[in-house]
Short mmCIF file of C-alpha atoms and ligand atoms in Angstrom, two decimals:
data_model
loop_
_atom_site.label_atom_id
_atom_site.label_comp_id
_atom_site.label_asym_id
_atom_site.label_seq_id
_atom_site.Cartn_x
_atom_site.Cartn_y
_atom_site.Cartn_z
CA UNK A 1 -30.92 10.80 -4.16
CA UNK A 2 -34.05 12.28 -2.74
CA UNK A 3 -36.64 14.56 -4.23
CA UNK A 4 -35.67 18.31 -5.00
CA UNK A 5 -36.98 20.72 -2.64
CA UNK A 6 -36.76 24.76 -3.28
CA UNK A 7 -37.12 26.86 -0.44
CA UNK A 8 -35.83 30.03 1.08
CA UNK A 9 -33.45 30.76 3.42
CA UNK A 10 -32.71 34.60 4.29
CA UNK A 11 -34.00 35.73 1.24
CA UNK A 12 -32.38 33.45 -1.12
CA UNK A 13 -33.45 30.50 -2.68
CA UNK A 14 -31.61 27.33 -1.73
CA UNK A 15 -32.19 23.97 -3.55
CA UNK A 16 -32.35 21.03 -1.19
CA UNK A 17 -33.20 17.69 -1.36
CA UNK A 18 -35.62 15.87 0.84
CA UNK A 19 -34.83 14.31 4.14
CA UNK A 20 -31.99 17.55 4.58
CA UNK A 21 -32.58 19.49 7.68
CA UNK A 22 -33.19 23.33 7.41
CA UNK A 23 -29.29 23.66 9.45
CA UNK A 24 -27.49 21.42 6.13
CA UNK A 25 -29.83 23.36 3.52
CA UNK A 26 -28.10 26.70 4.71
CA UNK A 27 -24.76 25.34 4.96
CA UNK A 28 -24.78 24.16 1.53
CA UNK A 29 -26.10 27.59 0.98
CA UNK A 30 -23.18 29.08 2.46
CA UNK A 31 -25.54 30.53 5.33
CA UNK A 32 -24.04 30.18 8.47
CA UNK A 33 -26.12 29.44 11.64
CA UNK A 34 -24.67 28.98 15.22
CA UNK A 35 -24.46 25.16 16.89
CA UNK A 36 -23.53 24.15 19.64
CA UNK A 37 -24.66 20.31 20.08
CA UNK A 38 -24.77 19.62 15.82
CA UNK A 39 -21.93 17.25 14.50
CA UNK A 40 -21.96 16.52 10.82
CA UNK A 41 -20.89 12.42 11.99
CA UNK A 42 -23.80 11.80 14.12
CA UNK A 43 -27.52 12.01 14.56
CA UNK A 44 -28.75 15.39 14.99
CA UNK A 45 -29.62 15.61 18.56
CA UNK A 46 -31.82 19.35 19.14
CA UNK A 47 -30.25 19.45 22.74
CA UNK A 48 -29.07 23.37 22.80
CA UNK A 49 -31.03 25.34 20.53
CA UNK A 50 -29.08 27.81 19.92
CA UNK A 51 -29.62 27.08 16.09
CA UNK A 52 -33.31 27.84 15.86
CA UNK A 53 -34.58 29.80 13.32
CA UNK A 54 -37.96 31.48 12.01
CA UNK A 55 -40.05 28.82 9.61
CA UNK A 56 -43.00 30.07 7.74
CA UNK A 57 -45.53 27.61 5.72
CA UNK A 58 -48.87 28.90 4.49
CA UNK A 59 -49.28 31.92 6.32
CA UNK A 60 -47.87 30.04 9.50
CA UNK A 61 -44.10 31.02 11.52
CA UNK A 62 -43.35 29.10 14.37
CA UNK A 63 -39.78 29.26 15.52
CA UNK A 64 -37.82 25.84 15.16
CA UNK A 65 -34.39 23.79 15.87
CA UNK A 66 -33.03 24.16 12.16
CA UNK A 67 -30.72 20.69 12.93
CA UNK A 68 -33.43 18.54 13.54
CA UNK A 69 -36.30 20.32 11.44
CA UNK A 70 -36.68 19.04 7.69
CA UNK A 71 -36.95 20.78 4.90
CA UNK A 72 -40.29 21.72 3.22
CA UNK A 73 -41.18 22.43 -0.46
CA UNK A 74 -41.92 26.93 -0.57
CA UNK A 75 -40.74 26.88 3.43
CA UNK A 76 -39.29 30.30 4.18
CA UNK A 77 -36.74 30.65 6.44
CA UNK A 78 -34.93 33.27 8.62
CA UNK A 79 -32.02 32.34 10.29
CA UNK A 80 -31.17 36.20 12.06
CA UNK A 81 -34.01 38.48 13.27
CA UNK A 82 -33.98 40.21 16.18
CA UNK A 83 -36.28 38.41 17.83
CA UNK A 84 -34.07 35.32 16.71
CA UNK A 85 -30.70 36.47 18.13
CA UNK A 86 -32.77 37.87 21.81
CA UNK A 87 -33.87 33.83 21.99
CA UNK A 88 -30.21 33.06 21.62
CA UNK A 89 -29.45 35.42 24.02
CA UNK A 90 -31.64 33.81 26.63
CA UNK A 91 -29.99 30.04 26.14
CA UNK A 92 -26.77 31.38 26.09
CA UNK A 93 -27.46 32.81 29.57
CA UNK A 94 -28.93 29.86 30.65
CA UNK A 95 -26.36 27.82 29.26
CA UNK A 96 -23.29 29.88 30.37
CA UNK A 97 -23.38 29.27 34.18
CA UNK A 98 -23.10 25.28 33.72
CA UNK A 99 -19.73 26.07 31.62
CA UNK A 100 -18.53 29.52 32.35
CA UNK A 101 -15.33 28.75 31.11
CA UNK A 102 -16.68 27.11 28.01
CA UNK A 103 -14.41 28.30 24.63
CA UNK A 104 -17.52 27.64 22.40
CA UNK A 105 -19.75 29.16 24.92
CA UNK A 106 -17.89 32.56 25.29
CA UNK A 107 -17.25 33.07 21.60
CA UNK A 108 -20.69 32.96 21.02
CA UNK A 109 -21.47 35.27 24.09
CA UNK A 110 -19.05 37.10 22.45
CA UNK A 111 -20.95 37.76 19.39
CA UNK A 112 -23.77 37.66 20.46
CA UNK A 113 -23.02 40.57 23.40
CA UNK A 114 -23.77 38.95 26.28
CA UNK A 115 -21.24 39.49 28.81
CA UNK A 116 -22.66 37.98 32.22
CA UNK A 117 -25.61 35.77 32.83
CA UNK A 118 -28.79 36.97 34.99
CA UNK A 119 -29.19 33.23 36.17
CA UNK A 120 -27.25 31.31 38.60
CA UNK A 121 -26.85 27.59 38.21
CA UNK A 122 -24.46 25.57 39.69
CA UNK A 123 -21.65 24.63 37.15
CA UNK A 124 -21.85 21.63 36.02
CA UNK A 125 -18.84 21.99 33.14
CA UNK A 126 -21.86 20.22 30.90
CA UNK A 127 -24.48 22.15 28.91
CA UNK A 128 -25.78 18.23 27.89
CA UNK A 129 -25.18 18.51 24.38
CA UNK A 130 -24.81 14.76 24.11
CA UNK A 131 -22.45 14.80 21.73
CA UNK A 132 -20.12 12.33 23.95
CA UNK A 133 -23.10 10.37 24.64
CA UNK A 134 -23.44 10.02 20.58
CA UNK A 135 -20.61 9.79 19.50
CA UNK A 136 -19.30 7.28 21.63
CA UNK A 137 -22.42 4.94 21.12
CA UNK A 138 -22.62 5.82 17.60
CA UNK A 139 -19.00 6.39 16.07
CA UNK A 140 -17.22 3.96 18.51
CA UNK A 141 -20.01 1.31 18.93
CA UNK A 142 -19.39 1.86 22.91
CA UNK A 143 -21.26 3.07 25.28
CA UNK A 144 -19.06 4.79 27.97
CA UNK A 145 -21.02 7.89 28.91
CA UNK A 146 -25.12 8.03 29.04
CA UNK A 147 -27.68 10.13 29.95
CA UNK A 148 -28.87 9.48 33.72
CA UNK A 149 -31.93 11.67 34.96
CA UNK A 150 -34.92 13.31 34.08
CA UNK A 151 -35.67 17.42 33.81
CA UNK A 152 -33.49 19.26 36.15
CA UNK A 153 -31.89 15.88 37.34
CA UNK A 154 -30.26 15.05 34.37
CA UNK A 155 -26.72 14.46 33.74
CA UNK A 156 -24.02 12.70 32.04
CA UNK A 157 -22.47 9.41 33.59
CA UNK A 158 -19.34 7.86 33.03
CA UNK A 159 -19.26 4.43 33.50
CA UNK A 160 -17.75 2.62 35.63
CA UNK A 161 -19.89 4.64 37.78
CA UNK A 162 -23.80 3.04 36.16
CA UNK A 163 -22.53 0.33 33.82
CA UNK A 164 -20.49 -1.87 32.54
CA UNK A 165 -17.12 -0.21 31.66
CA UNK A 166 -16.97 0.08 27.84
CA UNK A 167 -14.70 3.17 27.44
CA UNK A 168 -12.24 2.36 24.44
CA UNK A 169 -10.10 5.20 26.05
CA UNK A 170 -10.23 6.36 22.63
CA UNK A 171 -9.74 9.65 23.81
CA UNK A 172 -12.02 11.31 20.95
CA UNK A 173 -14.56 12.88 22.72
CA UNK A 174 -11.72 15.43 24.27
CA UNK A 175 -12.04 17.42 21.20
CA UNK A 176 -16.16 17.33 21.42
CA UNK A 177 -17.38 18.53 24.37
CA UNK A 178 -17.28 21.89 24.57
CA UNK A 179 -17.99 22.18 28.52
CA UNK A 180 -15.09 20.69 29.61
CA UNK A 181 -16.96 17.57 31.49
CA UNK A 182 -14.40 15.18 29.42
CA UNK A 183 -11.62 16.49 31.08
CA UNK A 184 -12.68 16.77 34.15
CA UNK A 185 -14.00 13.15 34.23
CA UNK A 186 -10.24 11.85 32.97
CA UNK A 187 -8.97 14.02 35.92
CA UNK A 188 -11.17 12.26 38.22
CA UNK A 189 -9.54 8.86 36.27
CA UNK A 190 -13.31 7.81 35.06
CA UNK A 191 -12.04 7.72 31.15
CA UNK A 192 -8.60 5.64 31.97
CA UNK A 193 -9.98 2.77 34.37
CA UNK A 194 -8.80 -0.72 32.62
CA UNK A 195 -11.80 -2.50 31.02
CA UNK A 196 -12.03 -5.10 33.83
CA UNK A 197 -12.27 -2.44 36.98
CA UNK A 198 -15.88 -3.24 37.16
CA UNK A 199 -17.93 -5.21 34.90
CA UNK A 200 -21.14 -6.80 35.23
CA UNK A 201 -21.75 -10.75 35.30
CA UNK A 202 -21.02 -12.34 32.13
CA UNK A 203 -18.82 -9.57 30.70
CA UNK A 204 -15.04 -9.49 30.95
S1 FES B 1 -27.15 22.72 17.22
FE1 FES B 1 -29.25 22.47 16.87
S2 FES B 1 -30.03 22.15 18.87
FE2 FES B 1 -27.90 22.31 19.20
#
């Protein structure tokens, strides 16, 4: 068990332990704050943001992503300012034209009153949370979807289309993704191909 750490969160001192992020040290707390690419089963990824919160250490606030950021002995926390929920705002307007018809998207548009997006993107049906990237490479020990790109290029990509196959057709990252990308690439038959439809040399 790691070292105790006391801090507040909202107000309200929480008791942590070191090596807990600032997003589990409010959950234990019964503090809710929003996610969107956080699953308890797998690495903590800081893709959408949408859970950042106010942090202030010795006279310092700087606005961080509470999933990845650790906690800190006398760290002060706010998890709902305004300024907090207009910097949500912003990334769920970015984030909204890539998945318009994104449940997880919209209920959090919903709540957090934004109605329409001032940006147009084309969409994608992937806000590149990662999570199927994650959780198939680190819950299924496969690697069927990755990361291909850099800045504006990137993407998600199923093999067959950059790799060897390796999809265990599991079907478990259905219930992850909450752009609909997962679906769409089993509609396009990228998630069903047998493992032998393309493999590279040595590999079956
Ligand atoms: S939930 Fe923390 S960055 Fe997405």
């Amino acid at each position: 068990m790691g070292r105790k750490i006391t801090l507040e969160i909202d107000g309200k001192t929480v008791e942590a332990e070191e090596g807990m992020t600032v997003l589990q040290a409010a959950k234990k707390a019964g503090i809710e704050i929003p996610t969107l690419c956080y699953n308890e089963q797998l690495e903590p990824y800081g893709a959408c943001r949408i859970c950042l919160v106010e942090a202030t250490k010795n006279g310092r606030t700087r606005y961080v992503v509470s999933c990845v950021y650790p906690v800190e002995e006398g760290l002060k926390v706010k998890t709902d300012t305004e300024k907090i929920r207009r910097m949500r705002k912003i990334l769920l307007e970015l984030m909204l034209p890539l998945a318009p018809a994104s449940g997880p998207l919209r209920d959090l548009a919903e709540k957090y009153g934004v109605k329409e997006s001032r940006f147009q993107t084309e969409p994608t049906a992937c806000i590149l949370c990662g999570l199927c990237v994650r959780y198939c490479a680190e819950v299924k020990k496969a690697n069927a979807v990755s990361f291909v790109g850099r800045g504006t290029e990137r993407q998600i990509a199923f093999v067959p289309e950059v790799a060897p196959y390796e999809c265990p057709s599991c079907r478990e990252c259905y219930g992850l993704c909450p752009g609909g990308k997962i679906v769409e690439a089993e509609s396009q038959g990228l998630l069903s191909m047998p493992i032998t439809r393309k493999t590279a040399a040595g590999r079956r």
